[in-house]
Structures are given as C-alpha cells and as structure tokens.
Amino acid sequence: MSGVAQVQAAFRAAFHGIRSSPVTSIVAIATIGLCLLLVGAFVLLVNNMEQLLDGFGEDIRVSAYLEAGLAPEEQADLAARVETAPGVEAVALVTSAQALERFRAAQGERAALLDGLDENPLPASLEIALVPDQRNQEGLAVLREALDGLPGISELGYGAEWIEGYEQAVGLIRGVGISIGGVLGLATLLIVANTIRLSIYTRRDEIEIVQLVGGSPAFVSAPFLIEGLAQGIAGGGAALALLYGFYRVMLPGLRDGLELLLGYADPIFLSAGGAGWLVVAGAALGFLGSGVALLQDGARR
Amino acid sequence: MPGAARPVVSAGALVRLFHVSKSYLAGSWALRDVSLELEKGEFVFLTGPSGAGKTTLMRLIFAAEQPSEGQILVLGRNVSRVRPAAVAPLRRRIGVVFQDFKLLSRRTVEENVGVALDVVGVSERDKRARVFAMLKRVGLQHRRYHHPLSLSGGEQQRLAIARALVNDPEILLADEPTGNLDPELTLEIMDLIADAASRGTAVFVATHDYSLVERYGRRIVRLEDGEIVQDAPVRGAIR
Ligand SMILES: Nc1ncnc2c1ncn2[C@@H]1O[C@H](COP(=O)(O)OP(=O)(O)O)[C@@H](O)[C@H]1O
Ligand SMILES: [Mg+2]
C-alpha cells in the first residue's frame, strides 16, 4: 500500500522533472534516437543481406564435370559413388548430349554458333544436390574434400561462386555494425548520463528538500531513473519510426543503387522482436545513463 | 544553578549530545565540547550571536553533518555513526524549519506539504485529508492550489511549518524561523510553533531575538564561540 503511493509520487516527480527541463529531455531523446537509428540501419541492412543469402542457399547446386571418354557404365558407377558422399541428397547424370540440348534451349538462336563444330564440346556432368542444412560454404567444403581424387572427375563447378564473397561481406558489415554500435552505445550512455546530471543539478534544491523531509536514497533517485527510462523509450521509439519511414519511403527510390548489395529481393523490415529490442535498448540506455549520473552525484546526502 | 542540577542521563531524552565538537576547517571549532539533552515535549531556545554555532548544532541533530568529536543520540540512534540509509527514517520523525523556508517553488502549496507524506508512502486519500487538516491548522487551506512564490513571507513560513509538522514529528527544529519576518508575523509563526510544543513535540528554536525567548521560552541554551555558556530555565516566561 505504502509502496504504491511512493511509486506514484516518484512518477509525479519524474513528470515534473521532464516538464520543467524540456530541452534537456529533448537532447537525451535525440541522442538515444540517433544512436539507435544508426544501429537499426545496420541491423536492417544485415537482415536483408542474410535474407538474400538464405534465398540463394537453396539454389546451391554443384556440378562435377566428368573426364571425356568414360563409358556410360563408368559414369553411372561414379554417380552411385558420389551419392554416398556426406551431405549429398541426390545425384543426376547429365550426359554430354543432354548438356548440348540444354545449352541450345537456353541460348536459342545464338546456339547456332555450335553448329559449325564437328564434335560436342560439352562434357558430361553429375548434378549434385546437397541436403538442405549443408547448402552453405561448409557443406561445399565437405563435398569438395570427399570428391577430391575420385578418378573420372575433372572439375567441380558451383554455379554461385559469388556466395562466398557475399557471405564475407555480410560478416564484415555485421562486424562493423557491432563495433559502431558498441562505441556509439557507450558514447550515448555518457551523453545521457551528462544530461541527467544537468537535470539533477538544476533540481538540487528540490532533492535537498526531499532528503530533508526523510526521502530515502531510492525515493530521491527513482524520479531520475524513471525520467531516463522514459527518454530512452521515446528515443528508441523515434529511431524505430524513422527507420520504418526510411524503409517505406526512401528505400524504394534507392533500390537501383542498392541492387549490388541487396539484389532484387523484396526488402524486409525488422521483425516484431527486432523492433522490440530496439526500444528495449533505448530504455536500457536511458536507465543506465541515469544510473551512472546518480552514482557520480550520489555521494552527497 | 538549576542547569547544573540536571541529571546527565534521563530516561525521556529525545536528543543527547555528549562532549560534541565540530570543526569544518582544521584549527577552528564551530562547536566545542557541547553536552545537551532535549526532553520529550520541551520548548527550548537556542540563542547566541551570529557565528556562535546554532545552525551547526541543528544540522548535527538532523544528521546533515557528522560531529568531529563526541556522540549524538537522536531518538535512540547514534547519528555520529549512522549509516546513510538510516538517515531518511530518522528525518521522518524530525520536522525542520529554516529562515529561508526551503519550499518547492514549482509545486503547489498542497504538494509542498504532501511531499513529507510521499516519502513515507501515505496513500493519496489519506494524504489529501491530512494535508488539508494541516493547512487548516496554519490557516492556508484557501491557498492550497497556489504556488509558494505567490504567497507572502509569513504565509511561506506557515507552509514550511505545515510541512514540518504534518508527520507528527517527535522533534521540531527551527533555525531562525522568523529571521525574515515582520514583528506581527513573527508572533503568528511563534504561536504555531508553541502550539506544536503544547501538543507534545520537543521544540528547539534557534534565534537571536531575545524578546521571543522572554515571551515563549521555558529553557534557554546560549552559545558563544561554539561553547554553551548558559543552560537554564527562562525567568518570567509565560506558562
Ligand atoms: N559549511 C561550513 N564550512 C566552513 N565553516 C562553516 C560552515 N558552516 C559554518 N561554519 C562556521 O562555523 C561557525 C558557526 O557557524 P553557524 O553554525 O552557522 O553559526 P550560527 O548559526 O550561530 O550563526 C562559524 O564560524 C561559521 O563560519
Ligand atoms: Mg545560523
């Protein structure tokens, strides 16, 4: 019962505090908002790049080109052996003649170029599909090792060699995002701590009076923690709104420029959980900023 | 001297100072070897010239300062060794009034009194009732939605007294409570303080206005250069 009244009083004091120093509050909200906007933009970019990777992962197909001059039985035998390699889901034999057929179908008129040749230049190949959870760089490496030195196979082709580089790029951007987020988060924490210190300073008379009538350290601190929390939630919410605005309004116009990074996949926004975390991160920054300020100024009584 | 005849330890004492000294700067003493007791329901004046140590003595009692030497017991607690967390509960049992009022200028009259109940955790309903009753006692009920700066000096000090008394403190400390007020207002304020004493609160008033001592006092403690030079009943006091 008494706790409820004290909590109400703390909220009232926090409200008075925010109303009496709106500029300080706006600085804190803007700082937190800007920090989380940048972090959120990185998360959005990495999410979309990962989505692209997931989509292309399903398309990973390995072609094992066979040496010329193998008899059909030898080819079938090789296909059976490859099928037992780890991570392999299915193997299909594409004969030299079938490869030529496909090439003609795919190239249309330009395939007339081939008519001048006496011999079919296309090798027979084994088309290897990996089990779904092996459709990535590690899966390819395992397969490469298993097929290494198998007589009759001349070369392995992946069809999507760029994926390795893209995965590295995603990793790099994620790493840069985490580093920037860490540095930015720390800087924001200190800026917020300083704005709250300012608001502690402007309200020192009020604090003195509350202490005089017997306000406990927790009672004196609570309004500032609530104030920091509210500013953090507002900053996180603002960042989320701006990010969504960017996603809806600006991104469509920038798509040609971003094609290189994101392909033409439909861009996705943060998940509900991701959006929630952004606001929670804001709340944590505001709350901890207040806490740091109170620790710095808390020695007096 | 009657003062010398007082027992060193008495059962009802709310405040006891044993050989207390306070030095802010090395080599100079704001208080020196002060021993003093304040009984339940007593009305005591603390006098002495400016700089004698009156404010320092009051601040020691409500644990805003620590003594350099000696022991201070307030409401059974040794405040010379009290943990910071134990200061707040102690202060809820001590009302304090200052010459400069120390009011929350951004809050209403009602909220200024209410803050003393907020820290204790009194519910909103009880708070409204108790604040209203207290404001009525000091004659400010019609001003409860005003802000302190729109009040006269006498009204502001009445408000400060209302805040100090709303928790029914066992001790009321008033440091030159009428120092900023005209003579008529001074009597109005002192009447309120005397009323608290008659209700059983131990009242300790610092002043250099000797006429007040003659009019209201029962006991006078005089400080000079940080030392007690007189502790005696007031002759010719009313009541
Ligand atoms: N915070 C302080 N720092 C240094 N000296 C102080 C402080 N407070 C009071 N003093 C000194 O202590 C002595 C007593 O002051 P004070 O208790 O305010 O006397 P009074 O209230 O009787 O005028 C004075 O010499 C004053 O200068
Ligand atoms: Mg003084």
mmCIF file of C-alpha atoms in Angstrom, chain A residues 156-296:
data_model
loop_
_atom_site.group_PDB
_atom_site.id
_atom_site.type_symbol
_atom_site.label_atom_id
_atom_site.label_comp_id
_atom_site.label_asym_id
_atom_site.label_seq_id
_atom_site.Cartn_x
_atom_site.Cartn_y
_atom_site.Cartn_z
ATOM 1 C CA LEU A 156 33.864 -29.051 -59.744
ATOM 2 C CA GLY A 157 31.615 -26.098 -60.539
ATOM 3 C CA TYR A 158 29.329 -24.333 -58.048
ATOM 4 C CA GLY A 159 27.216 -22.036 -60.148
ATOM 5 C CA ALA A 160 27.267 -19.474 -57.301
ATOM 6 C CA GLU A 161 30.914 -18.774 -56.507
ATOM 7 C CA TRP A 162 29.958 -15.209 -55.508
ATOM 8 C CA ILE A 163 28.187 -16.514 -52.427
ATOM 9 C CA GLU A 164 31.452 -16.996 -50.570
ATOM 10 C CA GLY A 165 32.446 -13.386 -51.125
ATOM 11 C CA TYR A 166 28.962 -12.198 -50.260
ATOM 12 C CA GLU A 167 28.968 -14.148 -47.034
ATOM 13 C CA GLN A 168 32.249 -12.477 -46.137
ATOM 14 C CA ALA A 169 30.763 -9.075 -46.948
ATOM 15 C CA VAL A 170 27.769 -9.758 -44.714
ATOM 16 C CA GLY A 171 30.115 -10.833 -41.935
ATOM 17 C CA LEU A 172 32.172 -7.680 -42.399
ATOM 18 C CA ILE A 173 29.158 -5.390 -42.338
ATOM 19 C CA ARG A 174 27.831 -7.185 -39.263
ATOM 20 C CA GLY A 175 31.203 -6.773 -37.562
ATOM 21 C CA VAL A 176 31.380 -3.078 -38.446
ATOM 22 C CA GLY A 177 27.792 -2.664 -37.220
ATOM 23 C CA ILE A 178 28.556 -4.326 -33.888
ATOM 24 C CA SER A 179 31.712 -2.237 -33.369
ATOM 25 C CA ILE A 180 29.988 1.009 -34.295
ATOM 26 C CA GLY A 181 27.003 0.038 -32.146
ATOM 27 C CA GLY A 182 29.287 -0.655 -29.187
ATOM 28 C CA VAL A 183 31.212 2.613 -29.460
ATOM 29 C CA LEU A 184 28.075 4.606 -30.201
ATOM 30 C CA GLY A 185 26.211 2.953 -27.321
ATOM 31 C CA LEU A 186 28.969 3.865 -24.882
ATOM 32 C CA ALA A 187 29.146 7.453 -26.154
ATOM 33 C CA THR A 188 25.356 7.732 -25.911
ATOM 34 C CA LEU A 189 25.427 6.374 -22.367
ATOM 35 C CA LEU A 190 27.890 9.082 -21.341
ATOM 36 C CA ILE A 191 25.961 11.861 -23.096
ATOM 37 C CA VAL A 192 22.713 10.731 -21.479
ATOM 38 C CA ALA A 193 24.457 10.493 -18.107
ATOM 39 C CA ASN A 194 25.610 14.077 -18.516
ATOM 40 C CA THR A 195 22.199 15.416 -19.496
ATOM 41 C CA ILE A 196 20.682 13.671 -16.484
ATOM 42 C CA ARG A 197 23.436 15.122 -14.294
ATOM 43 C CA LEU A 198 22.391 18.504 -15.593
ATOM 44 C CA SER A 199 18.824 17.810 -14.601
ATOM 45 C CA ILE A 200 19.976 16.560 -11.176
ATOM 46 C CA TYR A 201 21.930 19.788 -10.838
ATOM 47 C CA THR A 202 19.004 22.029 -11.791
ATOM 48 C CA ARG A 203 16.842 20.198 -9.271
ATOM 49 C CA ARG A 204 19.355 20.068 -6.404
ATOM 50 C CA ASP A 205 17.175 22.341 -4.241
ATOM 51 C CA GLU A 206 14.269 20.001 -4.710
ATOM 52 C CA ILE A 207 16.480 16.998 -3.909
ATOM 53 C CA GLU A 208 17.747 18.705 -0.761
ATOM 54 C CA ILE A 209 14.171 19.309 0.397
ATOM 55 C CA VAL A 210 13.087 15.747 -0.300
ATOM 56 C CA GLN A 211 16.103 14.489 1.667
ATOM 57 C CA LEU A 212 15.280 16.920 4.460
ATOM 58 C CA VAL A 213 11.790 15.519 4.953
ATOM 59 C CA GLY A 214 13.181 11.973 5.000
ATOM 60 C CA GLY A 215 13.176 10.825 1.385
ATOM 61 C CA SER A 216 15.285 7.660 1.143
ATOM 62 C CA PRO A 217 18.098 7.469 -1.411
ATOM 63 C CA ALA A 218 15.860 5.200 -3.528
ATOM 64 C CA PHE A 219 12.989 7.696 -3.318
ATOM 65 C CA VAL A 220 15.289 10.536 -4.379
ATOM 66 C CA SER A 221 16.803 8.501 -7.242
ATOM 67 C CA ALA A 222 13.618 6.940 -8.602
ATOM 68 C CA PRO A 223 12.300 10.006 -10.494
ATOM 69 C CA PHE A 224 15.602 10.345 -12.371
ATOM 70 C CA LEU A 225 15.648 6.660 -13.274
ATOM 71 C CA ILE A 226 12.050 6.920 -14.489
ATOM 72 C CA GLU A 227 12.963 10.042 -16.443
ATOM 73 C CA GLY A 228 15.904 8.234 -18.084
ATOM 74 C CA LEU A 229 13.732 5.221 -18.839
ATOM 75 C CA ALA A 230 11.023 7.383 -20.432
ATOM 76 C CA GLN A 231 13.569 9.291 -22.513
ATOM 77 C CA GLY A 232 15.138 6.012 -23.601
ATOM 78 C CA ILE A 233 11.809 4.540 -24.678
ATOM 79 C CA ALA A 234 10.973 7.758 -26.548
ATOM 80 C CA GLY A 235 14.404 7.728 -28.236
ATOM 81 C CA GLY A 236 14.075 4.057 -29.193
ATOM 82 C CA GLY A 237 10.541 4.647 -30.495
ATOM 83 C CA ALA A 238 11.678 7.650 -32.531
ATOM 84 C CA ALA A 239 14.524 5.631 -34.049
ATOM 85 C CA LEU A 240 12.099 2.855 -34.940
ATOM 86 C CA ALA A 241 9.659 5.300 -36.559
ATOM 87 C CA LEU A 242 12.403 6.979 -38.584
ATOM 88 C CA LEU A 243 13.779 3.631 -39.661
ATOM 89 C CA TYR A 244 10.342 2.484 -40.777
ATOM 90 C CA GLY A 245 9.858 5.755 -42.640
ATOM 91 C CA PHE A 246 13.183 5.165 -44.387
ATOM 92 C CA TYR A 247 12.167 1.610 -45.234
ATOM 93 C CA ARG A 248 8.797 2.613 -46.661
ATOM 94 C CA VAL A 249 9.533 5.960 -48.288
ATOM 95 C CA MET A 250 13.218 6.158 -49.156
ATOM 96 C CA LEU A 251 14.216 2.555 -49.825
ATOM 97 C CA PRO A 252 12.029 2.042 -52.944
ATOM 98 C CA GLY A 253 13.713 5.058 -54.538
ATOM 99 C CA LEU A 254 17.168 3.754 -53.664
ATOM 100 C CA ARG A 255 16.667 0.229 -54.869
ATOM 101 C CA ASP A 256 18.611 0.565 -58.089
ATOM 102 C CA GLY A 257 21.570 1.855 -56.133
ATOM 103 C CA LEU A 258 21.287 -0.899 -53.563
ATOM 104 C CA GLU A 259 20.860 -3.671 -56.117
ATOM 105 C CA LEU A 260 24.509 -4.545 -55.766
ATOM 106 C CA LEU A 261 24.087 -5.127 -52.037
ATOM 107 C CA LEU A 262 20.583 -6.480 -51.810
ATOM 108 C CA GLY A 263 19.715 -7.847 -55.237
ATOM 109 C CA TYR A 264 16.112 -7.504 -56.256
ATOM 110 C CA ALA A 265 14.698 -9.438 -53.334
ATOM 111 C CA ASP A 266 11.851 -7.586 -51.612
ATOM 112 C CA PRO A 267 13.439 -5.776 -48.675
ATOM 113 C CA ILE A 268 12.217 -6.892 -45.246
ATOM 114 C CA PHE A 269 11.795 -4.686 -42.156
ATOM 115 C CA LEU A 270 12.864 -5.624 -38.639
ATOM 116 C CA SER A 271 10.830 -8.433 -37.108
ATOM 117 C CA ALA A 272 8.484 -7.530 -34.237
ATOM 118 C CA GLY A 273 11.118 -8.933 -31.901
ATOM 119 C CA GLY A 274 13.865 -6.864 -33.508
ATOM 120 C CA ALA A 275 11.757 -3.711 -33.272
ATOM 121 C CA GLY A 276 11.045 -4.514 -29.619
ATOM 122 C CA TRP A 277 14.748 -4.927 -28.921
ATOM 123 C CA LEU A 278 15.473 -1.509 -30.399
ATOM 124 C CA VAL A 279 13.052 0.111 -27.935
ATOM 125 C CA VAL A 280 14.379 -2.032 -25.081
ATOM 126 C CA ALA A 281 17.919 -0.928 -25.992
ATOM 127 C CA GLY A 282 16.728 2.694 -25.788
ATOM 128 C CA ALA A 283 15.140 2.082 -22.387
ATOM 129 C CA ALA A 284 18.344 0.437 -21.158
ATOM 130 C CA LEU A 285 20.496 3.337 -22.406
ATOM 131 C CA GLY A 286 18.280 5.901 -20.660
ATOM 132 C CA PHE A 287 18.038 3.911 -17.435
ATOM 133 C CA LEU A 288 21.757 3.148 -17.242
ATOM 134 C CA GLY A 289 22.612 6.745 -18.171
ATOM 135 C CA SER A 290 20.554 7.917 -15.189
ATOM 136 C CA GLY A 291 22.174 5.286 -13.005
ATOM 137 C CA VAL A 292 25.663 6.465 -13.964
ATOM 138 C CA ALA A 293 24.662 10.078 -13.270
ATOM 139 C CA LEU A 294 23.240 9.163 -9.856
ATOM 140 C CA LEU A 295 26.365 7.199 -8.948
ATOM 141 C CA GLN A 296 28.514 10.171 -9.899
#
